[in-house]
Coordinates of C-alpha atoms in Angstrom, one line a residue:
M1 CA 25.8 252.9 -55.2
T2 CA 24.2 255.5 -57.5
T3 CA 21.3 256.5 -55.3
R4 CA 20.3 255.9 -51.7
R5 CA 17.4 256.6 -49.5
E6 CA 17.9 256.1 -45.8
P7 CA 15.2 254.4 -43.8
A8 CA 12.8 256.8 -42.1
S9 CA 10.2 256.5 -39.4
C10 CA 7.0 255.5 -41.1
I11 CA 3.7 253.7 -40.9
P12 CA 4.0 250.2 -42.3
P13 CA 2.2 249.6 -45.6
T14 CA -1.4 248.4 -45.4
D15 CA -3.2 246.2 -47.8
D16 CA -4.5 249.3 -49.7
D17 CA -0.9 250.5 -49.9
A18 CA 0.2 247.1 -51.3
I19 CA -2.4 247.2 -54.0
A20 CA -1.7 250.8 -54.9
M21 CA 2.1 250.1 -55.2
L22 CA 1.6 247.1 -57.5
E23 CA -0.8 249.1 -59.7
A24 CA 1.7 251.9 -59.9
M25 CA 4.5 249.4 -60.8
L26 CA 2.3 248.0 -63.6
R27 CA 1.9 251.5 -65.0
I28 CA 5.6 252.0 -65.4
R29 CA 6.9 250.2 -68.5
S30 CA 10.1 248.4 -67.7
E31 CA 11.1 246.1 -70.6
S32 CA 14.6 244.5 -70.3
R33 CA 17.4 247.1 -70.4
D34 CA 14.9 249.9 -69.7
E35 CA 14.2 249.4 -66.0
S36 CA 15.6 252.7 -64.6
R37 CA 12.2 254.4 -64.0
L38 CA 10.8 251.5 -62.1
A39 CA 14.1 251.2 -60.1
S40 CA 13.8 254.8 -59.1
F41 CA 10.2 254.3 -58.1
L42 CA 11.0 251.3 -56.0
V43 CA 14.0 253.0 -54.2
D44 CA 11.7 255.9 -53.3
R45 CA 8.8 253.6 -52.2
M46 CA 11.1 251.2 -50.2
G47 CA 12.6 254.2 -48.4
A48 CA 9.1 255.5 -47.6
F49 CA 8.2 252.1 -46.1
G50 CA 11.2 252.3 -43.8
L51 CA 13.8 250.2 -45.7
G52 CA 17.3 251.4 -46.4
A53 CA 17.0 251.7 -50.2
S54 CA 19.5 252.2 -53.0
M55 CA 20.3 251.4 -56.6
D56 CA 23.4 249.4 -57.2
E57 CA 26.0 249.6 -60.0
V58 CA 24.1 247.6 -62.6
G59 CA 20.7 249.3 -61.8
N60 CA 19.2 246.8 -59.4
A61 CA 16.8 248.3 -56.8
V62 CA 17.9 247.2 -53.3
G63 CA 16.0 247.5 -50.0
V64 CA 17.3 246.4 -46.6
T65 CA 15.5 246.0 -43.3
R66 CA 17.0 247.8 -40.3
V67 CA 18.9 245.8 -37.7
A68 CA 20.0 246.8 -34.2
D69 CA 23.5 245.4 -34.9
A70 CA 25.9 247.2 -37.2
T71 CA 26.9 243.9 -38.8
P72 CA 24.0 241.4 -39.1
S73 CA 25.0 237.8 -38.6
A74 CA 22.5 236.4 -41.1
E75 CA 20.9 237.6 -44.2
I76 CA 17.8 236.5 -46.1
V77 CA 17.6 237.6 -49.8
L78 CA 14.4 238.1 -51.6
L79 CA 15.3 238.3 -55.3
G80 CA 12.7 239.4 -57.8
H81 CA 13.0 241.1 -61.2
M82 CA 11.8 244.5 -62.5
D83 CA 11.9 243.8 -66.2
T84 CA 9.1 242.5 -68.4
V85 CA 8.8 241.1 -71.9
P86 CA 7.6 243.6 -74.6
G87 CA 3.9 244.3 -75.1
V88 CA 1.4 246.6 -73.4
V89 CA -1.4 245.1 -71.4
P90 CA -3.7 248.0 -70.4
V91 CA -3.7 248.4 -66.6
R92 CA -7.2 247.9 -65.2
R93 CA -9.1 246.4 -62.3
E94 CA -11.9 244.1 -63.0
E95 CA -13.5 243.1 -59.7
D96 CA -10.7 241.1 -57.9
L97 CA -8.4 240.9 -61.0
L98 CA -5.6 243.4 -61.7
Y99 CA -4.4 243.4 -65.3
G100 CA -1.1 244.7 -66.6
R101 CA 2.2 243.6 -68.1
G102 CA 4.2 242.1 -65.2
A103 CA 1.2 241.5 -62.9
V104 CA 2.3 237.8 -62.8
D105 CA 5.8 237.9 -64.2
A106 CA 7.0 239.2 -62.0
K107 CA 6.1 242.7 -60.6
G108 CA 3.4 241.0 -58.4
P109 CA 5.9 238.8 -56.5
L110 CA 8.4 241.7 -56.3
A111 CA 5.8 244.0 -54.8
A112 CA 4.9 241.3 -52.3
F113 CA 8.6 241.1 -51.3
V114 CA 8.7 244.8 -50.6
V115 CA 5.6 244.9 -48.5
A116 CA 6.5 241.7 -46.6
A117 CA 10.0 243.0 -45.8
A118 CA 8.6 246.4 -44.7
T119 CA 6.1 244.8 -42.3
V120 CA 8.0 241.8 -40.9
E121 CA 9.5 241.8 -37.4
M122 CA 13.1 240.7 -37.5
P123 CA 15.1 239.5 -34.4
P124 CA 18.4 241.1 -33.7
G125 CA 21.2 240.1 -36.0
V126 CA 19.0 239.1 -38.9
R127 CA 18.1 241.2 -41.9
V128 CA 16.1 240.9 -45.1
V129 CA 17.4 242.2 -48.4
V130 CA 14.9 242.8 -51.2
I131 CA 16.4 243.0 -54.7
G132 CA 14.6 244.1 -57.9
A133 CA 16.9 242.8 -60.6
V134 CA 17.4 243.9 -64.1
E135 CA 17.5 241.8 -67.3
E136 CA 15.9 238.6 -66.0
E137 CA 13.9 238.3 -69.2
S138 CA 17.0 238.6 -71.3
A139 CA 19.5 235.8 -71.6
T140 CA 22.1 238.1 -69.9
S141 CA 20.5 238.0 -66.4
R142 CA 22.8 240.9 -65.7
G143 CA 21.2 241.8 -62.4
A144 CA 21.3 238.3 -60.9
R145 CA 24.9 237.8 -62.1
F146 CA 26.0 240.9 -60.3
V147 CA 24.0 239.9 -57.1
A148 CA 25.6 236.4 -57.2
T149 CA 28.9 238.0 -56.3
R150 CA 27.5 239.0 -52.9
P151 CA 28.4 236.8 -49.8
R152 CA 26.3 233.7 -49.4
P153 CA 23.0 234.4 -47.6
A154 CA 21.4 232.1 -45.2
A155 CA 18.4 231.6 -47.5
C156 CA 17.0 233.0 -50.8
I157 CA 13.5 233.3 -52.2
I158 CA 13.1 234.0 -55.9
G159 CA 10.1 236.2 -56.9
E160 CA 8.3 234.2 -59.6
P161 CA 4.7 233.0 -59.8
S162 CA 4.0 229.7 -58.1
G163 CA 0.5 230.4 -56.9
W164 CA 0.1 231.4 -53.3
E165 CA -0.3 227.8 -52.1
A166 CA 2.8 226.5 -53.8
V167 CA 6.6 226.9 -53.9
T168 CA 8.8 226.1 -56.8
L169 CA 11.8 223.9 -56.0
G170 CA 13.6 224.1 -59.3
Y171 CA 13.9 225.2 -62.9
K172 CA 15.2 223.6 -66.1
G173 CA 18.4 224.8 -67.7
R174 CA 18.6 226.5 -71.1
L175 CA 20.6 226.8 -74.3
V176 CA 19.9 228.9 -77.4
V177 CA 21.6 228.0 -80.7
S178 CA 21.7 230.1 -83.9
L179 CA 22.7 228.4 -87.2
E180 CA 23.6 230.3 -90.4
L181 CA 24.1 228.6 -93.8
V182 CA 25.3 230.5 -96.9
R183 CA 25.5 228.8 -100.3
G184 CA 25.8 230.1 -103.8
S185 CA 22.4 230.5 -105.4
A186 CA 21.2 227.6 -107.6
H187 CA 18.2 226.8 -109.7
T188 CA 15.4 225.1 -107.7
A189 CA 15.2 222.4 -110.4
G190 CA 18.8 221.5 -109.7
A191 CA 19.8 218.1 -108.4
H192 CA 20.7 219.3 -104.9
G193 CA 18.6 220.7 -102.2
G194 CA 18.7 224.4 -101.3
V195 CA 19.7 226.0 -98.0
A196 CA 16.1 225.5 -96.6
D197 CA 16.3 221.8 -97.3
L198 CA 19.7 221.5 -95.6
V199 CA 18.8 223.3 -92.4
H200 CA 15.6 221.3 -92.3
A201 CA 17.7 218.2 -92.5
W202 CA 20.0 219.6 -89.7
W203 CA 17.0 220.2 -87.4
T204 CA 15.5 216.7 -88.1
D205 CA 18.9 215.2 -87.2
V206 CA 19.0 217.2 -84.0
L207 CA 15.6 216.0 -83.0
T208 CA 16.6 212.4 -83.6
R209 CA 19.6 212.8 -81.4
I210 CA 17.5 214.5 -78.7
D211 CA 15.0 211.7 -78.8
A212 CA 17.8 209.2 -78.1
L213 CA 19.0 211.3 -75.2
N214 CA 15.5 211.4 -73.8
A215 CA 15.1 207.6 -73.8
G216 CA 14.1 206.5 -70.3
R217 CA 13.7 210.0 -68.9
P218 CA 10.4 210.3 -66.9
G219 CA 8.2 213.3 -67.5
I220 CA 8.7 216.7 -69.1
F221 CA 10.8 218.2 -66.3
H222 CA 13.4 215.4 -66.7
S223 CA 13.3 215.5 -70.5
I224 CA 15.2 217.7 -73.0
Q225 CA 12.8 220.0 -74.8
A226 CA 13.9 221.3 -78.3
R227 CA 11.9 224.1 -80.0
L228 CA 12.5 226.2 -83.2
R229 CA 12.2 229.9 -82.3
A230 CA 12.8 231.4 -85.8
L231 CA 13.5 230.2 -89.3
N232 CA 14.3 232.6 -92.2
T233 CA 15.7 232.5 -95.7
R234 CA 16.8 235.2 -98.0
S235 CA 18.7 235.6 -101.3
D236 CA 20.4 238.4 -103.2
G237 CA 20.5 236.5 -106.4
L238 CA 24.1 235.3 -105.9
H239 CA 23.9 233.8 -102.4
D240 CA 21.1 232.0 -100.6
V241 CA 21.1 232.3 -96.8
A242 CA 19.2 230.3 -94.1
L243 CA 19.0 231.4 -90.5
V244 CA 17.7 229.2 -87.7
E245 CA 17.3 229.9 -84.0
A246 CA 16.4 227.1 -81.7
G247 CA 16.0 226.8 -77.9
F248 CA 16.6 223.9 -75.6
R249 CA 15.2 223.4 -72.1
L250 CA 17.5 221.2 -70.1
P251 CA 16.8 218.9 -67.2
P252 CA 19.2 218.1 -64.4
G253 CA 22.1 216.1 -65.9
A254 CA 21.8 217.5 -69.4
T255 CA 24.5 220.1 -69.7
P256 CA 24.6 222.9 -72.2
N257 CA 28.0 221.6 -73.4
R258 CA 26.4 218.2 -74.3
I259 CA 23.6 219.9 -76.4
E260 CA 26.2 222.1 -78.1
D261 CA 27.9 218.8 -79.2
V262 CA 24.6 217.4 -80.5
C263 CA 24.1 220.5 -82.6
R264 CA 27.7 220.4 -84.0
E265 CA 27.5 216.7 -84.8
A266 CA 24.2 217.1 -86.6
A267 CA 25.7 220.0 -88.6
I268 CA 28.7 217.9 -89.6
A269 CA 26.3 215.3 -90.9
T270 CA 24.0 217.6 -92.8
C271 CA 25.5 221.0 -93.6
P272 CA 29.2 221.1 -92.5
D273 CA 29.8 224.6 -93.8
A274 CA 27.1 226.1 -91.6
S275 CA 28.2 228.4 -88.7
L276 CA 26.9 227.8 -85.2
R277 CA 26.6 230.3 -82.3
F278 CA 25.5 229.5 -78.7
S279 CA 24.1 231.7 -76.0
G280 CA 22.0 231.8 -72.9
A281 CA 23.5 228.7 -71.3
E282 CA 22.1 227.9 -67.9
V283 CA 22.3 224.6 -65.9
A284 CA 19.2 223.2 -64.3
H285 CA 18.6 223.5 -60.6
A286 CA 16.3 221.3 -58.4
G287 CA 16.3 221.9 -54.7
D288 CA 15.6 219.7 -51.7
R289 CA 12.1 219.8 -50.4
R290 CA 13.2 218.6 -47.0
N291 CA 15.1 221.8 -45.9
G292 CA 13.9 224.3 -43.3
L293 CA 13.0 227.0 -45.8
V294 CA 10.5 224.6 -47.5
R295 CA 9.1 223.6 -44.1
A296 CA 8.6 227.2 -43.1
F297 CA 6.7 227.9 -46.3
T298 CA 4.6 224.8 -45.9
N299 CA 3.6 225.8 -42.3
A300 CA 2.9 229.4 -43.4
I301 CA 0.6 228.3 -46.3
R302 CA -1.3 225.9 -43.9
D303 CA -1.6 228.7 -41.4
A304 CA -3.2 230.9 -44.1
G305 CA -5.7 228.2 -44.9
G306 CA -4.0 226.8 -48.0
T307 CA -2.9 223.3 -49.1
P308 CA 0.9 223.4 -49.8
A309 CA 2.2 222.1 -53.1
M310 CA 5.7 221.7 -54.6
K311 CA 6.5 222.5 -58.2
L312 CA 9.2 222.1 -60.8
K313 CA 9.2 224.5 -63.7
T314 CA 10.2 223.9 -67.3
G315 CA 11.4 227.5 -67.8
T316 CA 14.4 229.3 -66.3
S317 CA 14.7 232.0 -63.7
D318 CA 17.3 233.9 -61.7
M319 CA 17.4 230.8 -59.5
N320 CA 19.6 229.2 -62.2
V321 CA 22.2 231.9 -61.7
V322 CA 22.4 232.4 -58.0
A323 CA 21.7 228.9 -56.7
P324 CA 25.0 227.4 -57.8
A325 CA 26.9 230.5 -56.7
W326 CA 25.4 230.6 -53.2
G327 CA 24.6 226.9 -52.4
C328 CA 22.0 228.0 -49.8
P329 CA 18.4 226.9 -49.3
I330 CA 16.4 228.4 -52.1
V331 CA 12.9 228.3 -53.5
A332 CA 10.7 230.5 -55.8
Y333 CA 7.4 231.9 -54.6
G334 CA 4.8 234.4 -55.7
A335 CA 1.1 234.9 -56.4
G336 CA -0.2 234.3 -59.9
D337 CA -0.8 231.7 -62.6
S338 CA 2.4 231.2 -64.6
S339 CA 0.4 230.1 -67.6
L340 CA -0.4 233.9 -68.0
D341 CA 3.3 234.8 -68.2
H342 CA 4.0 236.9 -71.4
T343 CA 0.4 236.7 -72.5
P344 CA -2.0 239.5 -73.6
D345 CA -4.3 238.5 -70.8
E346 CA -1.8 238.8 -67.9
H347 CA -3.4 239.5 -64.6
V348 CA -3.3 238.6 -60.9
C349 CA -6.0 238.0 -58.3
V350 CA -5.7 240.8 -55.8
L351 CA -6.8 238.5 -52.9
E352 CA -4.1 236.0 -53.9
Y353 CA -1.5 238.7 -54.0
L354 CA -2.4 239.8 -50.5
R355 CA -2.4 236.2 -49.2
S356 CA 1.1 235.8 -50.6
I357 CA 2.3 238.7 -48.6
R358 CA 1.0 237.1 -45.4
V359 CA 2.6 233.8 -46.3
L360 CA 5.9 235.6 -46.9
R361 CA 5.8 237.5 -43.7
T362 CA 5.1 234.3 -41.6
T363 CA 7.8 232.4 -43.4
L364 CA 10.4 235.2 -42.9
E365 CA 9.6 235.4 -39.2
Q366 CA 10.0 231.7 -38.8
I367 CA 13.3 231.3 -40.5
A368 CA 14.6 234.5 -38.9
T369 CA 13.7 233.1 -35.5
D370 CA 15.6 229.9 -36.3
L371 CA 18.6 231.8 -37.5
A372 CA 18.6 234.0 -34.4
T373 CA 18.2 231.2 -31.9
T374 CA 20.3 228.4 -33.5
G375 CA 22.5 230.2 -36.0
G376 CA 20.9 228.3 -39.0
F377 CA 18.3 225.9 -40.1
S378 CA 18.4 222.6 -41.8

């Protein structure tokens, strides 16, 4: 551990404290690989709220609730992320809306985790661990991959926007492919197509093959999505170069290896001298809506006056990393409208943010009681 703040006697955070903390977090820029200032802020704030707080070897901010036992018998992990995509959204309050980069994705859910953990009553032997991870917005997911080496917790909640009345059960997988084609320069009036024509033919072939794989798959979550992310050409007068980057969102059952094969087969058919590079591979995860964690959330949302809903997301999150490693009950939860992720209009409703804290607190108390009395929950 690089830094540590021991828990202190303190007054639990109020709603005003929760709002002030989130606003302060939004004012600290924390793009991927530049999260250290926010991590230091969170370590300090979690310590002030009575959590044992530290920064781990990769820069994650970690807060732990106090337990009477020296070695807790059960652990509940709340895994959020500190980093954001680039772009400054001016921090401001307009009536009940709080604007700022990360308000939805995902400083809002992480702030709610901290406040809920600092105000929840845990029975003996059960503790909550809050983790603000680094590099979730990068394909590296460095923070989550480090966390995944921890012992299996009893349950995990991922901090991502679902809306306060809903929980997310699963995320699609991912693969990113980069193709580069280099050919000797030729006159555009020549008999053969140039590099742009050839990579266009490659992508058309890829889409045809993806359409065949999607035959009979119901709905967007269960279908393979293929999107071009970048397309560039250049020439130095002697060599023409085409560079393509494409992204795939993968449903359960569609593995990154299978999509790699599709890309290679299309390249062999259209531009066999192209080079391919793959990155960001993640397998889809879809959880069971009938487990005790989902039931606890459902009851907590109803208690708060909401109508519970279950979601499956077409993006990826740190759930894709830790779910296969831990094999425990897992969902994602957090205030906010995910359609505002990465947008210049990113904002969260303050009332929704506060409601999400209450739902989290009720959920944690319920599953902690189950763990303390029965040793687990189904």
